[in-house]
Short mmCIF file of C-alpha atoms in Angstrom, two decimals:
data_model
loop_
_atom_site.label_atom_id
_atom_site.label_comp_id
_atom_site.label_asym_id
_atom_site.label_seq_id
_atom_site.Cartn_x
_atom_site.Cartn_y
_atom_site.Cartn_z
CA MET A 207 -111.96 228.99 129.23
CA THR A 208 -114.78 226.54 129.94
CA VAL A 209 -115.81 224.36 127.01
CA PRO A 210 -119.43 223.10 126.82
CA THR A 211 -120.12 219.36 126.53
CA ALA A 212 -123.20 217.21 125.96
CA THR A 213 -123.03 215.99 129.57
CA THR A 214 -122.34 217.65 132.91
CA ASP A 215 -120.45 214.48 133.91
CA VAL A 216 -117.39 215.73 131.99
CA LEU A 217 -116.06 219.25 132.53
CA LEU A 218 -113.75 220.78 129.94
CA ARG A 219 -111.60 223.84 130.36
CA THR A 220 -108.61 225.41 128.68
CA GLU A 221 -106.04 227.51 130.47
CA GLY A 222 -102.80 228.68 128.96
CA ARG A 223 -101.29 225.87 126.92
CA ALA A 224 -103.37 223.07 128.53
CA GLY A 225 -106.77 221.52 128.03
CA PHE A 226 -108.27 219.98 131.18
CA VAL A 227 -110.72 217.07 131.20
CA THR A 228 -112.38 216.55 134.59
CA LEU A 229 -114.54 213.46 135.09
CA ASN A 230 -117.42 214.77 137.17
CA ARG A 231 -119.31 211.98 138.91
CA PRO A 232 -117.59 212.16 142.30
CA ARG A 233 -120.33 210.27 144.17
CA ALA A 234 -119.71 207.31 141.83
CA ILE A 235 -115.91 207.80 141.92
CA ASN A 236 -116.33 209.17 138.38
CA ALA A 237 -117.50 205.86 136.91
CA LEU A 238 -117.78 206.09 133.15
CA THR A 239 -120.99 206.31 131.17
CA HIS A 240 -121.29 206.14 127.40
CA ALA A 241 -121.96 209.88 127.26
CA MET A 242 -118.75 210.55 129.18
CA VAL A 243 -116.69 208.48 126.75
CA LEU A 244 -118.14 210.42 123.81
CA ALA A 245 -117.49 213.75 125.54
CA VAL A 246 -113.81 212.90 126.21
CA ASP A 247 -113.39 211.76 122.62
CA ALA A 248 -114.93 214.97 121.29
CA ALA A 249 -112.56 217.03 123.46
CA LEU A 250 -109.55 215.14 122.13
CA THR A 251 -110.73 215.81 118.58
CA ALA A 252 -111.13 219.52 119.21
CA TRP A 253 -107.82 219.93 121.04
CA GLU A 254 -105.82 217.80 118.62
CA HIS A 255 -106.43 220.45 115.97
CA ASP A 256 -106.23 223.49 118.28
CA PRO A 257 -102.76 225.06 118.07
CA ALA A 258 -103.36 226.83 121.39
CA VAL A 259 -103.59 223.51 123.26
CA ASP A 260 -100.22 221.80 123.68
CA THR A 261 -101.07 219.39 126.51
CA VAL A 262 -104.19 217.49 127.59
CA VAL A 263 -104.69 216.76 131.32
CA ILE A 264 -107.28 214.29 132.63
CA ARG A 265 -108.28 214.14 136.29
CA GLY A 266 -111.22 213.20 138.50
CA ALA A 267 -113.55 215.38 140.55
CA GLY A 268 -113.72 214.81 144.29
CA GLU A 269 -111.23 213.26 146.68
CA ARG A 270 -111.76 209.55 146.01
CA GLY A 271 -110.15 208.91 142.66
CA LEU A 272 -109.73 209.49 138.96
CA CYS A 273 -112.21 206.81 137.89
CA ALA A 274 -113.53 203.58 139.42
CA GLY A 275 -114.28 202.04 136.01
CA GLY A 276 -117.37 201.68 133.87
CA ASP A 277 -120.89 202.06 135.18
CA ILE A 278 -121.32 198.40 136.13
CA ARG A 279 -124.87 198.87 137.39
CA ALA A 280 -125.83 199.82 133.85
CA ILE A 281 -123.91 196.82 132.51
CA HIS A 282 -125.71 194.56 135.01
CA ASP A 283 -129.12 195.82 133.88
CA ASP A 284 -128.20 195.50 130.21
CA ALA A 285 -126.89 191.95 130.68
CA ARG A 286 -130.05 190.90 132.51
CA ALA A 287 -132.17 192.34 129.71
CA GLY A 288 -130.07 190.75 126.96
CA GLY A 289 -129.47 194.19 125.47
CA SER A 290 -126.73 195.67 123.29
CA ALA A 291 -126.03 198.92 125.15
CA SER A 292 -122.89 197.53 126.83
CA ALA A 293 -121.43 196.33 123.55
CA ASP A 294 -122.10 199.77 122.04
CA PHE A 295 -120.44 201.42 125.03
CA TRP A 296 -117.36 199.18 124.79
CA ARG A 297 -117.06 199.82 121.08
CA ASP A 298 -116.65 203.55 121.67
CA GLU A 299 -114.67 203.14 124.90
CA TYR A 300 -112.06 200.85 123.35
CA ARG A 301 -111.70 203.15 120.36
CA LEU A 302 -111.04 205.97 122.82
CA ASN A 303 -108.41 203.85 124.60
CA ALA A 304 -106.61 203.30 121.30
CA ARG A 305 -106.84 206.99 120.46
CA ILE A 306 -105.30 207.98 123.78
CA ALA A 307 -102.34 205.67 123.11
CA ARG A 308 -101.55 207.36 119.80
CA TYR A 309 -102.59 210.92 120.70
CA PRO A 310 -100.15 213.33 119.05
CA LYS A 311 -99.91 215.71 122.01
CA PRO A 312 -98.80 215.06 125.59
CA TYR A 313 -101.63 213.39 127.48
CA VAL A 314 -101.13 213.72 131.24
CA ALA A 315 -103.25 211.47 133.46
CA LEU A 316 -103.42 212.40 137.15
CA MET A 317 -104.01 208.93 138.63
CA ASP A 318 -104.73 210.06 142.17
CA GLY A 319 -106.87 207.82 144.37
CA ILE A 320 -108.86 204.94 142.88
CA VAL A 321 -108.04 204.11 139.26
CA MET A 322 -109.69 200.88 138.20
CA GLY A 323 -111.00 199.17 135.08
CA GLY A 324 -112.11 201.83 132.64
CA GLY A 325 -110.12 204.38 134.64
CA VAL A 326 -106.97 202.47 133.70
CA GLY A 327 -108.05 202.63 130.07
CA LEU A 328 -108.38 206.41 130.27
CA SER A 329 -105.01 206.89 131.94
CA ALA A 330 -102.46 204.11 131.52
CA HIS A 331 -102.34 204.37 127.72
CA GLY A 332 -101.39 208.03 127.95
CA SER A 333 -97.95 209.49 127.35
CA HIS A 334 -97.52 210.83 130.91
CA ARG A 335 -99.06 208.84 133.78
CA VAL A 336 -98.80 210.30 137.28
CA VAL A 337 -99.50 208.41 140.51
CA THR A 338 -99.56 209.64 144.10
CA GLU A 339 -99.32 208.10 147.57
CA ARG A 340 -103.12 207.74 147.43
CA SER A 341 -103.21 205.83 144.15
CA ARG A 342 -104.87 202.41 144.09
CA VAL A 343 -104.61 201.06 140.55
CA ALA A 344 -106.31 197.81 139.57
CA MET A 345 -108.05 195.70 136.96
CA PRO A 346 -110.53 193.99 139.35
CA GLU A 347 -112.75 192.32 136.75
CA THR A 348 -112.43 188.67 137.80
CA GLY A 349 -114.17 189.55 141.07
CA ILE A 350 -117.36 190.39 139.17
CA GLY A 351 -117.22 187.54 136.67
CA PHE A 352 -115.66 189.70 133.95
CA VAL A 353 -112.28 189.80 132.20
CA PRO A 354 -109.74 192.69 132.12
CA ASP A 355 -110.47 194.94 129.15
CA VAL A 356 -109.75 198.53 127.96
CA GLY A 357 -106.33 197.29 126.82
CA GLY A 358 -105.58 196.03 130.33
CA THR A 359 -104.30 192.69 129.08
CA HIS A 360 -101.98 194.57 126.72
CA LEU A 361 -100.50 196.49 129.64
CA LEU A 362 -100.37 193.64 132.13
CA GLY A 363 -99.10 191.18 129.56
CA ARG A 364 -95.99 193.33 129.21
CA ALA A 365 -95.28 193.74 132.91
CA PRO A 366 -92.03 192.21 134.22
CA GLY A 367 -92.13 188.44 134.66
CA GLU A 368 -95.54 187.22 135.76
CA LEU A 369 -96.50 190.31 137.75
CA GLY A 370 -99.18 191.18 135.22
CA THR A 371 -100.68 187.70 135.43
CA HIS A 372 -100.84 188.04 139.21
CA LEU A 373 -102.62 191.39 138.99
CA ALA A 374 -104.99 190.28 136.23
CA LEU A 375 -106.12 187.12 137.99
CA THR A 376 -106.38 188.46 141.53
CA GLY A 377 -107.67 191.89 140.54
CA GLY A 378 -105.71 193.32 143.46
CA PRO A 379 -104.85 197.03 143.61
CA VAL A 380 -101.31 198.39 143.63
CA GLY A 381 -99.83 201.60 144.96
CA ALA A 382 -97.57 204.10 143.23
CA ALA A 383 -94.27 202.21 143.20
CA ASP A 384 -95.85 198.97 142.01
CA ALA A 385 -97.89 200.77 139.35
CA ILE A 386 -94.63 202.19 137.99
CA LEU A 387 -92.88 198.81 138.26
CA THR A 388 -95.61 197.06 136.28
CA GLY A 389 -95.81 199.70 133.57
CA LEU A 390 -99.15 201.21 134.55
CA ALA A 391 -97.63 204.58 135.45
CA ASP A 392 -94.48 206.65 134.88
CA ARG A 393 -94.05 209.26 137.58
CA TYR A 394 -94.78 209.75 141.26
CA VAL A 395 -95.92 213.16 142.48
CA PRO A 396 -97.15 213.74 146.06
CA ALA A 397 -100.88 214.45 146.08
CA ALA A 398 -100.35 217.80 147.78
CA GLU A 399 -98.37 218.98 144.76
CA LEU A 400 -101.00 218.17 142.12
CA PRO A 401 -102.50 221.70 142.11
CA ALA A 402 -99.06 223.19 141.55
CA LEU A 403 -98.35 220.63 138.82
CA ALA A 404 -101.62 221.50 137.10
CA GLY A 405 -100.66 225.16 137.24
CA ASP A 406 -97.25 224.49 135.73
CA LEU A 407 -98.83 222.46 132.92
CA THR A 408 -100.70 225.59 131.82
CA ARG A 409 -97.44 227.37 131.03
CA LEU A 410 -94.67 224.77 130.62
CA PRO A 411 -94.09 221.72 128.40
CA ALA A 412 -95.35 218.56 130.07
CA ASP A 413 -91.91 217.02 130.63
CA GLU A 414 -90.58 220.20 132.20
CA ALA A 415 -93.61 220.62 134.46
CA LEU A 416 -93.41 217.02 135.65
CA ALA A 417 -89.70 217.22 136.31
CA ARG A 418 -90.37 220.01 138.79
CA HIS A 419 -92.64 217.85 140.94
CA ALA A 420 -91.64 214.21 140.42
CA ALA A 421 -90.26 212.40 143.47
CA THR A 422 -89.38 208.90 144.64
CA PRO A 423 -92.49 206.92 145.63
CA PRO A 424 -92.85 205.04 148.90
CA PRO A 425 -91.61 201.44 148.55
CA GLY A 426 -93.86 198.89 146.91
CA VAL A 427 -94.29 195.19 147.64
CA LEU A 428 -94.27 193.36 144.32
CA ASP A 429 -90.54 193.47 143.65
CA GLY A 430 -89.91 191.51 146.83
CA GLN A 431 -92.50 188.91 145.80
CA ARG A 432 -91.17 188.29 142.31
CA GLU A 433 -89.64 184.90 143.11
CA TRP A 434 -92.86 183.14 144.06
CA ILE A 435 -95.05 185.15 141.69
CA ASP A 436 -92.92 184.32 138.65
CA ALA A 437 -92.62 180.65 139.61
CA CYS A 438 -96.29 180.09 140.36
CA TYR A 439 -97.92 182.05 137.57
CA ALA A 440 -95.73 180.48 134.90
CA ALA A 441 -97.84 177.31 135.32
CA PRO A 442 -99.78 176.32 132.19
CA THR A 443 -103.25 176.28 133.76
CA ALA A 444 -105.21 178.18 136.39
CA GLU A 445 -105.57 175.01 138.43
CA GLU A 446 -101.81 174.51 138.54
CA ILE A 447 -101.23 178.15 139.41
CA VAL A 448 -103.41 177.67 142.50
CA GLU A 449 -101.62 174.41 143.36
CA ARG A 450 -98.21 176.05 143.12
CA LEU A 451 -99.33 178.97 145.27
CA LEU A 452 -100.57 176.59 147.94
CA ASP A 453 -97.37 174.52 147.83
CA THR A 454 -94.85 177.35 148.13
CA GLY A 455 -94.87 177.59 151.91
CA VAL A 456 -94.99 181.40 151.52
CA PRO A 457 -97.88 182.90 153.52
CA ALA A 458 -98.54 185.64 150.95
CA ALA A 459 -98.74 183.03 148.17
CA LYS A 460 -101.23 180.95 150.15
CA GLU A 461 -103.33 184.06 150.78
CA THR A 462 -103.25 184.74 147.07
CA ALA A 463 -104.49 181.22 146.32
CA ALA A 464 -107.38 181.81 148.72
CA THR A 465 -108.19 185.04 146.88
CA LEU A 466 -108.18 183.32 143.49
CA LEU A 467 -110.59 180.70 144.76
CA THR A 468 -113.12 183.46 145.48
CA ARG A 469 -113.01 184.72 141.89
CA SER A 470 -115.19 183.54 139.02
CA PRO A 471 -113.59 180.28 137.80
CA ALA A 472 -114.70 180.92 134.22
CA ALA A 473 -113.41 184.48 134.31
CA LEU A 474 -110.07 183.31 135.73
CA LYS A 475 -109.56 180.81 132.92
CA ALA A 476 -110.70 183.28 130.26
CA THR A 477 -108.43 185.99 131.69
CA LEU A 478 -105.41 183.71 131.62
CA ALA A 479 -106.16 182.77 128.02
CA VAL A 480 -106.63 186.40 126.92
CA LEU A 481 -103.48 187.54 128.69
CA ARG A 482 -101.36 184.89 127.04
CA ARG A 483 -102.85 185.54 123.61
CA SER A 484 -102.32 189.28 123.99
CA ARG A 485 -98.59 188.78 124.56
CA ALA A 486 -98.32 187.43 121.02
CA LEU A 487 -100.10 190.42 119.47
CA ALA A 488 -98.06 193.32 118.18
CA THR A 489 -100.37 196.28 118.79
CA LEU A 490 -102.83 197.63 121.29
CA GLU A 491 -105.47 197.68 118.54
CA GLU A 492 -105.18 193.94 118.05
CA VAL A 493 -105.54 193.37 121.78
CA LEU A 494 -108.59 195.64 121.98
CA ASP A 495 -110.17 193.67 119.14
CA LEU A 496 -109.57 190.49 121.12
CA GLU A 497 -110.86 191.99 124.35
CA TYR A 498 -114.00 193.22 122.62
CA ARG A 499 -114.89 189.66 121.64
CA VAL A 500 -114.30 188.47 125.19
CA SER A 501 -116.28 191.32 126.77
CA CYS A 502 -119.29 190.72 124.51
CA ALA A 503 -119.16 187.01 125.31
CA ALA A 504 -118.93 187.72 129.04
CA LEU A 505 -122.12 189.76 128.79
CA ALA A 506 -124.03 186.54 128.07
CA THR A 507 -122.54 184.55 130.96
CA PRO A 508 -124.33 184.09 134.27
CA ASP A 509 -121.22 185.09 136.22
CA LEU A 510 -121.21 188.74 135.13
CA VAL A 511 -124.75 189.39 136.37
CA GLU A 512 -124.10 187.36 139.53
CA GLY A 513 -120.77 189.02 140.25
CA ILE A 514 -122.14 192.54 139.96
CA ARG A 515 -125.16 191.55 142.04
CA ALA A 516 -122.96 190.24 144.84
CA GLN A 517 -120.45 193.08 144.84
CA VAL A 518 -122.52 196.13 143.93
CA ILE A 519 -126.27 195.53 143.93
CA ASP A 520 -126.95 193.41 147.03
CA LYS A 521 -123.42 193.78 148.42
CA ASP A 522 -123.56 190.40 150.16
CA ARG A 523 -120.07 189.55 148.79
CA ASP A 524 -121.28 185.98 148.25
CA PRO A 525 -121.38 185.24 144.50
CA HIS A 526 -122.49 181.82 143.31
CA TRP A 527 -120.40 181.13 140.24
CA THR A 528 -121.37 178.94 137.28
CA PRO A 529 -119.40 176.67 136.96
CA ALA A 530 -118.49 176.69 140.63
CA THR A 531 -114.90 175.41 140.39
CA LEU A 532 -111.93 175.72 138.09
CA GLU A 533 -112.04 172.00 137.34
CA GLU A 534 -115.59 172.32 136.02
CA VAL A 535 -114.67 175.02 133.46
CA THR A 536 -114.03 173.21 130.19
CA ASP A 537 -111.90 174.19 127.21
CA GLU A 538 -115.16 174.66 125.31
CA ASP A 539 -116.36 177.12 127.96
CA VAL A 540 -113.20 179.18 127.49
CA ALA A 541 -113.37 178.97 123.69
CA ARG A 542 -116.81 180.58 123.73
CA TYR A 543 -115.24 183.80 125.03
CA PHE A 544 -113.39 184.18 121.73
CA ALA A 545 -116.38 183.79 119.40
CA ARG A 546 -117.24 186.59 117.00
CA PRO A 547 -119.90 188.85 118.56
CA ALA A 548 -123.35 188.86 117.03
CA GLY A 549 -122.99 192.57 116.32
CA GLY A 550 -119.62 192.13 114.61
CA ASP A 551 -116.02 192.62 115.65
CA LEU A 552 -114.51 195.88 116.80
CA GLY A 553 -112.14 195.92 113.83
CA LEU A 554 -109.56 198.42 115.07
CA ALA A 555 -106.58 196.49 113.72
CA ALA A 556 -108.26 195.99 110.35
CA GLU A 557 -108.70 199.74 110.06
CA GLY A 558 -104.92 200.10 110.26
CA ALA A 559 -105.12 202.45 113.25
CA THR A 560 -101.47 201.96 114.17
CA GLY A 561 -99.95 205.41 113.75
CA ARG A 562 -98.64 206.81 117.01
CA ALA A 563 -97.01 209.87 118.29
CA PRO A 564 -93.33 209.55 119.21
CA GLY A 565 -93.01 207.94 122.61
CA ALA A 566 -96.59 206.64 122.75
CA ARG A 567 -97.17 203.06 123.82
CA ALA A 568 -97.78 200.37 121.23
#
């Protein structure tokens, strides 16, 4: 049964015991708008209290991916105008991320293709997270002068060793095996079997349906790079991380240093600070509160507008960061990312939103 929504960018349907959410902006790789966030949240409300729906499934329309993130063109325009639309969007988006993590029914995310930024927030907090051989999962924010959000620092801060620090700072994508290794996914299912899996989810419990299709993913790369990743990213500062990467003598480490030096220096330092603070926080809600402060602060920085311009608007891939180097980013610059937003804090932790379904992620 098709369920109407306030936007055609989210399609809802129920079949058998499952409710299906399909993000429906395939030309934009299903990038999220505020209306889409509200539509997904409304569906979760309706299905949470519908005894006929036992499992929720989220997937993306088209062949390119589940979701490429938030609508960063809209964020760019809002930041240039000094508006509040982005902060309003993040307030509802982050609340949705927290809700997904504690949803009382199985929440199956089909993470096929590109899953980045806000797409990670819609999927990696779920109870059942499925990747395929086509999956490319990333938090690429430092490349646009932003900082990982949607609970990304919560997830990456709990990855083995310093793998999460590596992914957060570089913004690099990972495939199926590495997504599972770093805690961003649970199961691998070949892309060709996703239609059959979706069919089984309409008539079987989620665990049983997944067990029928789960397989061993193709080998990843991160496990074999743990030695230099853990040693280099354990450094106390971003500058020293780069120095260690350059000094290892490992070609992949030197390439990584070169990548870091193309990222926003301010965003790199802020990301490292957020990631390390998030490790000391007990709940996802606390981390989302922290990330909300940082996201609102980033909106007022020149790097966010410049990064989106270079990567998405003009596509010249030549951002001019302010400050231009890591050494020029002061402790005061980083501290400003943690200031209370003018519109107030998110306040998820203060609301006591910590109840979770058995097996959901904290």
